[in-house]
PDB file of N, CA and C in Angstrom:
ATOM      1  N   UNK A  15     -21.277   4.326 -19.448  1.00 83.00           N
ATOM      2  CA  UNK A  15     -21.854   3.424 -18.473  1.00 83.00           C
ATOM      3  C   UNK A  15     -20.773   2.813 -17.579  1.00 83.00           C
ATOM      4  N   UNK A  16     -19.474   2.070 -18.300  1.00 84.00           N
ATOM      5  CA  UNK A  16     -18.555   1.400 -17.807  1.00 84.00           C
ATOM      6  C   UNK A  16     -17.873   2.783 -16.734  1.00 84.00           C
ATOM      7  N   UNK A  17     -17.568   4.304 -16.847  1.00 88.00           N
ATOM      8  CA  UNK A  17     -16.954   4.930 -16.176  1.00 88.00           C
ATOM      9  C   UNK A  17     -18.387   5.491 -15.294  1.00 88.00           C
ATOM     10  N   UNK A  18     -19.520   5.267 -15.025  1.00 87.00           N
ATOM     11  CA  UNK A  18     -20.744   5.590 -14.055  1.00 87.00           C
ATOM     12  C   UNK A  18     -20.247   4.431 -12.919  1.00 87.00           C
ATOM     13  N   UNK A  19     -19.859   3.093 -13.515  1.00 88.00           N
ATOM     14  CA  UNK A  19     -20.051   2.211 -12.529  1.00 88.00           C
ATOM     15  C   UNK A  19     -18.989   2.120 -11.839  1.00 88.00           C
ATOM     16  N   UNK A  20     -17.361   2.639 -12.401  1.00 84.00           N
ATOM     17  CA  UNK A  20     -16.396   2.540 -11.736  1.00 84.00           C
ATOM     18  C   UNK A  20     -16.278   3.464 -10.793  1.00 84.00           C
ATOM     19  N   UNK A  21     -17.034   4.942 -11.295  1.00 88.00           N
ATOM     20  CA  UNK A  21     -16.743   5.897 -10.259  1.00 88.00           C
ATOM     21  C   UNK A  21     -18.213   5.333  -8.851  1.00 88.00           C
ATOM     22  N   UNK A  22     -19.140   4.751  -9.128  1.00 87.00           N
ATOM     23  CA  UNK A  22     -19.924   4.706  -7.753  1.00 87.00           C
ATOM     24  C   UNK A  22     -19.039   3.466  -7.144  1.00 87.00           C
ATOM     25  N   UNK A  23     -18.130   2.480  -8.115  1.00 88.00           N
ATOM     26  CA  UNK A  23     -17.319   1.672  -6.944  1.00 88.00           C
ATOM     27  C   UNK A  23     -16.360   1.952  -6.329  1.00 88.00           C
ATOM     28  N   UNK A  24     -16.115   3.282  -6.286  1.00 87.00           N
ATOM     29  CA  UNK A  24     -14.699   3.644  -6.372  1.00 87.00           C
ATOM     30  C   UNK A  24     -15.507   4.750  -5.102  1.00 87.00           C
ATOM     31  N   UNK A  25     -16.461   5.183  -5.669  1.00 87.00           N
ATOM     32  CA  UNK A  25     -17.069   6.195  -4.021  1.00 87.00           C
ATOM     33  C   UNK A  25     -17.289   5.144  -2.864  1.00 87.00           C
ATOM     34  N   UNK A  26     -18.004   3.890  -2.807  1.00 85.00           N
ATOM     35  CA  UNK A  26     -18.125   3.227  -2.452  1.00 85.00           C
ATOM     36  C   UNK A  26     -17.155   2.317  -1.421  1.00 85.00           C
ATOM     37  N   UNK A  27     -16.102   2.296  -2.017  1.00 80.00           N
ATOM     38  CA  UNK A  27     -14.971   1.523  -1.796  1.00 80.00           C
ATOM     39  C   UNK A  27     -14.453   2.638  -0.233  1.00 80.00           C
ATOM     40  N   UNK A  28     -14.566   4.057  -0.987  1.00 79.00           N
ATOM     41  CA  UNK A  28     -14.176   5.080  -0.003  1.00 79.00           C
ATOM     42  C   UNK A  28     -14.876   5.117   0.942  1.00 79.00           C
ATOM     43  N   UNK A  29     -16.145   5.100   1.402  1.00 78.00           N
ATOM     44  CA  UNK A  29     -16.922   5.106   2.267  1.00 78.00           C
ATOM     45  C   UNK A  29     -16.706   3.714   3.414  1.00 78.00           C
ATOM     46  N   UNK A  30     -16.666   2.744   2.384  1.00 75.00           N
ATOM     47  CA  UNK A  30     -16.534   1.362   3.473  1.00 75.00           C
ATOM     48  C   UNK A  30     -15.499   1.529   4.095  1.00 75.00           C
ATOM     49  N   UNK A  31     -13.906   2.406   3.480  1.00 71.00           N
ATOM     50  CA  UNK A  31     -12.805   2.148   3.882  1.00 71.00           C
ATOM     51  C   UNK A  31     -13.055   3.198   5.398  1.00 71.00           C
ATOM     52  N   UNK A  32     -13.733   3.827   5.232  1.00 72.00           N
ATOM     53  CA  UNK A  32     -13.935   5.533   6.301  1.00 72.00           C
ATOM     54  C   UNK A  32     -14.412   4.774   7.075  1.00 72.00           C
ATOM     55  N   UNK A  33     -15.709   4.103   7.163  1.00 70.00           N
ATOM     56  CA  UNK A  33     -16.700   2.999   7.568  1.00 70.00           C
ATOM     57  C   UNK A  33     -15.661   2.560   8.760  1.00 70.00           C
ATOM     58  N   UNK A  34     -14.702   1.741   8.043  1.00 69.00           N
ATOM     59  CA  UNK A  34     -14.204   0.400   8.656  1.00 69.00           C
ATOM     60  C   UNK A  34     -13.184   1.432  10.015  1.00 69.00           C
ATOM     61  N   UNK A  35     -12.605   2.143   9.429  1.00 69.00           N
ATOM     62  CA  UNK A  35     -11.723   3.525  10.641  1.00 69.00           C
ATOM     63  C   UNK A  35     -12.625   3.698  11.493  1.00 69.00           C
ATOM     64  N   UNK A  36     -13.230   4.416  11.214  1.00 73.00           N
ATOM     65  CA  UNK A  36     -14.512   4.768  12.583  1.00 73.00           C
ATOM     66  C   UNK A  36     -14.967   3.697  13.431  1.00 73.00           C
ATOM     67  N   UNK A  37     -15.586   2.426  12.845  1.00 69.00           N
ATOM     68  CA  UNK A  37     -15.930   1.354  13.656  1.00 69.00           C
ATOM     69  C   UNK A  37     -14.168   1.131  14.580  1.00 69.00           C
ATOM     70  N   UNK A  38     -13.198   0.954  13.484  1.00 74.00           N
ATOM     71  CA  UNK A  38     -11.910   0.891  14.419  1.00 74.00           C
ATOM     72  C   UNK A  38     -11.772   1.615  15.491  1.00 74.00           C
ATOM     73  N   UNK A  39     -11.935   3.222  15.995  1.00 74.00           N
ATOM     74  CA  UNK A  39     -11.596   3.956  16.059  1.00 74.00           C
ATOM     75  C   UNK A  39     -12.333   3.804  17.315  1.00 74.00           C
ATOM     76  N   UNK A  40     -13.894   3.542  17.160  1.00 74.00           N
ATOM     77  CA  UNK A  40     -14.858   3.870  18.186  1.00 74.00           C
ATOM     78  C   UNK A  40     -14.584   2.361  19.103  1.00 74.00           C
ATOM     79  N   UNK A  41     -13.924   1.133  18.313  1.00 76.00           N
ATOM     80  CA  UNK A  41     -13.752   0.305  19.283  1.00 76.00           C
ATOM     81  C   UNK A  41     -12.407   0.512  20.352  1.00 76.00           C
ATOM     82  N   UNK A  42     -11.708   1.477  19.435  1.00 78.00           N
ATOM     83  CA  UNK A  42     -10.114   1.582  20.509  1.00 78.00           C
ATOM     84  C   UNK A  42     -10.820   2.456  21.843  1.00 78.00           C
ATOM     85  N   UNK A  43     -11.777   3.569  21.577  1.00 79.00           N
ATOM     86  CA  UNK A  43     -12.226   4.098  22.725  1.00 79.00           C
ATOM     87  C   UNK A  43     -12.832   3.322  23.155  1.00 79.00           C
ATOM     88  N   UNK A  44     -13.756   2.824  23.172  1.00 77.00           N
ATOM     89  CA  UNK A  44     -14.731   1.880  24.315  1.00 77.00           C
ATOM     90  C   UNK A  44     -13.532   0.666  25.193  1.00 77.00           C
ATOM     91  N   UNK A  45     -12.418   0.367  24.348  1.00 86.00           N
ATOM     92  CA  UNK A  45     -11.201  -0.672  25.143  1.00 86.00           C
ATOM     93  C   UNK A  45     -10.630   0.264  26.166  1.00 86.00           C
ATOM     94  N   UNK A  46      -9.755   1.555  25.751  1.00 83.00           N
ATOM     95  CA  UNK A  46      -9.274   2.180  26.849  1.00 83.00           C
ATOM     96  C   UNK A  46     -10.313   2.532  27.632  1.00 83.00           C
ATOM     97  N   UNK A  47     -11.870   3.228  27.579  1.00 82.00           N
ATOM     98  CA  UNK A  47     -12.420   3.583  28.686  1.00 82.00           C
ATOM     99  C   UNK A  47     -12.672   2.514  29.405  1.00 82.00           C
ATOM    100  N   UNK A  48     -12.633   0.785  29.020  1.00 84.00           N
ATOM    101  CA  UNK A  48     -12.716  -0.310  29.573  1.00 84.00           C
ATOM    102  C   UNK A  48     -11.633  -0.080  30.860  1.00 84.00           C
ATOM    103  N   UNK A  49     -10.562   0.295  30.253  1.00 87.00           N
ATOM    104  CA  UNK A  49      -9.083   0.222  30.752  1.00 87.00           C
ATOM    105  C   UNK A  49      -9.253   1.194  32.144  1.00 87.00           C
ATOM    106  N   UNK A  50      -9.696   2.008  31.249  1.00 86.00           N
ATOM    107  CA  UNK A  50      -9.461   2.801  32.710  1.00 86.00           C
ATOM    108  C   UNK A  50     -10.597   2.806  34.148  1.00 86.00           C
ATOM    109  N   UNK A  51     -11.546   2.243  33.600  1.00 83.00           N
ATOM    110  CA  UNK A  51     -12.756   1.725  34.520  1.00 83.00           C
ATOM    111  C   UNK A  51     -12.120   0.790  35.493  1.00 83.00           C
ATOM    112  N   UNK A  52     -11.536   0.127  34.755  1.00 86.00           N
ATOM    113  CA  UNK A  52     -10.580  -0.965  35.857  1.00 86.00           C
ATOM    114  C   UNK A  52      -9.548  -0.954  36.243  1.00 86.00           C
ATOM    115  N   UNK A  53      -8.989  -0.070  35.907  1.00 84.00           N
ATOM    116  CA  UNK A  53      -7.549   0.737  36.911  1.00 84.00           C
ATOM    117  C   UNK A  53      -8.737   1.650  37.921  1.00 84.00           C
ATOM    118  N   UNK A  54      -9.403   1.748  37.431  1.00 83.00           N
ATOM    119  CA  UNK A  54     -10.047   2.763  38.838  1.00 83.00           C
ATOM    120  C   UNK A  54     -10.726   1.916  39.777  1.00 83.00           C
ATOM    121  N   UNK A  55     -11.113   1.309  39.700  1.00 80.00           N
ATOM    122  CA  UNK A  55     -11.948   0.294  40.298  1.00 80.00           C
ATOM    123  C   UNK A  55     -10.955  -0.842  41.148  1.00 80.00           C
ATOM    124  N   UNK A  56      -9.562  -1.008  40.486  1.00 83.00           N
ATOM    125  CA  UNK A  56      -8.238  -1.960  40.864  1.00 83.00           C
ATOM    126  C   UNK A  56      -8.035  -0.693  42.453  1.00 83.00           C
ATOM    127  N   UNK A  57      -7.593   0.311  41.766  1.00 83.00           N
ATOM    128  CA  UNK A  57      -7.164   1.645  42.448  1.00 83.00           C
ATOM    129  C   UNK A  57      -8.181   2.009  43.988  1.00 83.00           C
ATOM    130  N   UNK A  58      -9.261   1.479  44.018  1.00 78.00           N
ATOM    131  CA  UNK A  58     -10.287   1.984  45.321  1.00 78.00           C
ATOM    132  C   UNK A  58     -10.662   1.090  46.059  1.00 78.00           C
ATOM    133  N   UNK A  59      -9.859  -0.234  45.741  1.00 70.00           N
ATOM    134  CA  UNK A  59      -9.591  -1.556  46.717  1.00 70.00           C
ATOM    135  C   UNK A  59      -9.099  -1.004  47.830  1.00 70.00           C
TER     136      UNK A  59
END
């Protein structure tokens, strides 16, 4: 029982950690395409 519950916290743990990258990951893209929306937009002044 005690090694059922460590291994679903231990899958678990892995998933949130993947989780938390991706949310990271998908916020660094949405900042640079921010970035570059407004260098382009600076740029056609």
């Amino acid at each position: 029982m005690v090694r059922k519950i460590f291994a679903l916290a231990l899958v678990a743990g892995g998933l949130m950690t993947a989780a938390c990258n991706t949310v990271e990951g998908a916020g660094k893209d949405v900042s640079s395409a921010g970035t570059a929306v407004s260098k382009a937009a600076d740029n056609s002044k």
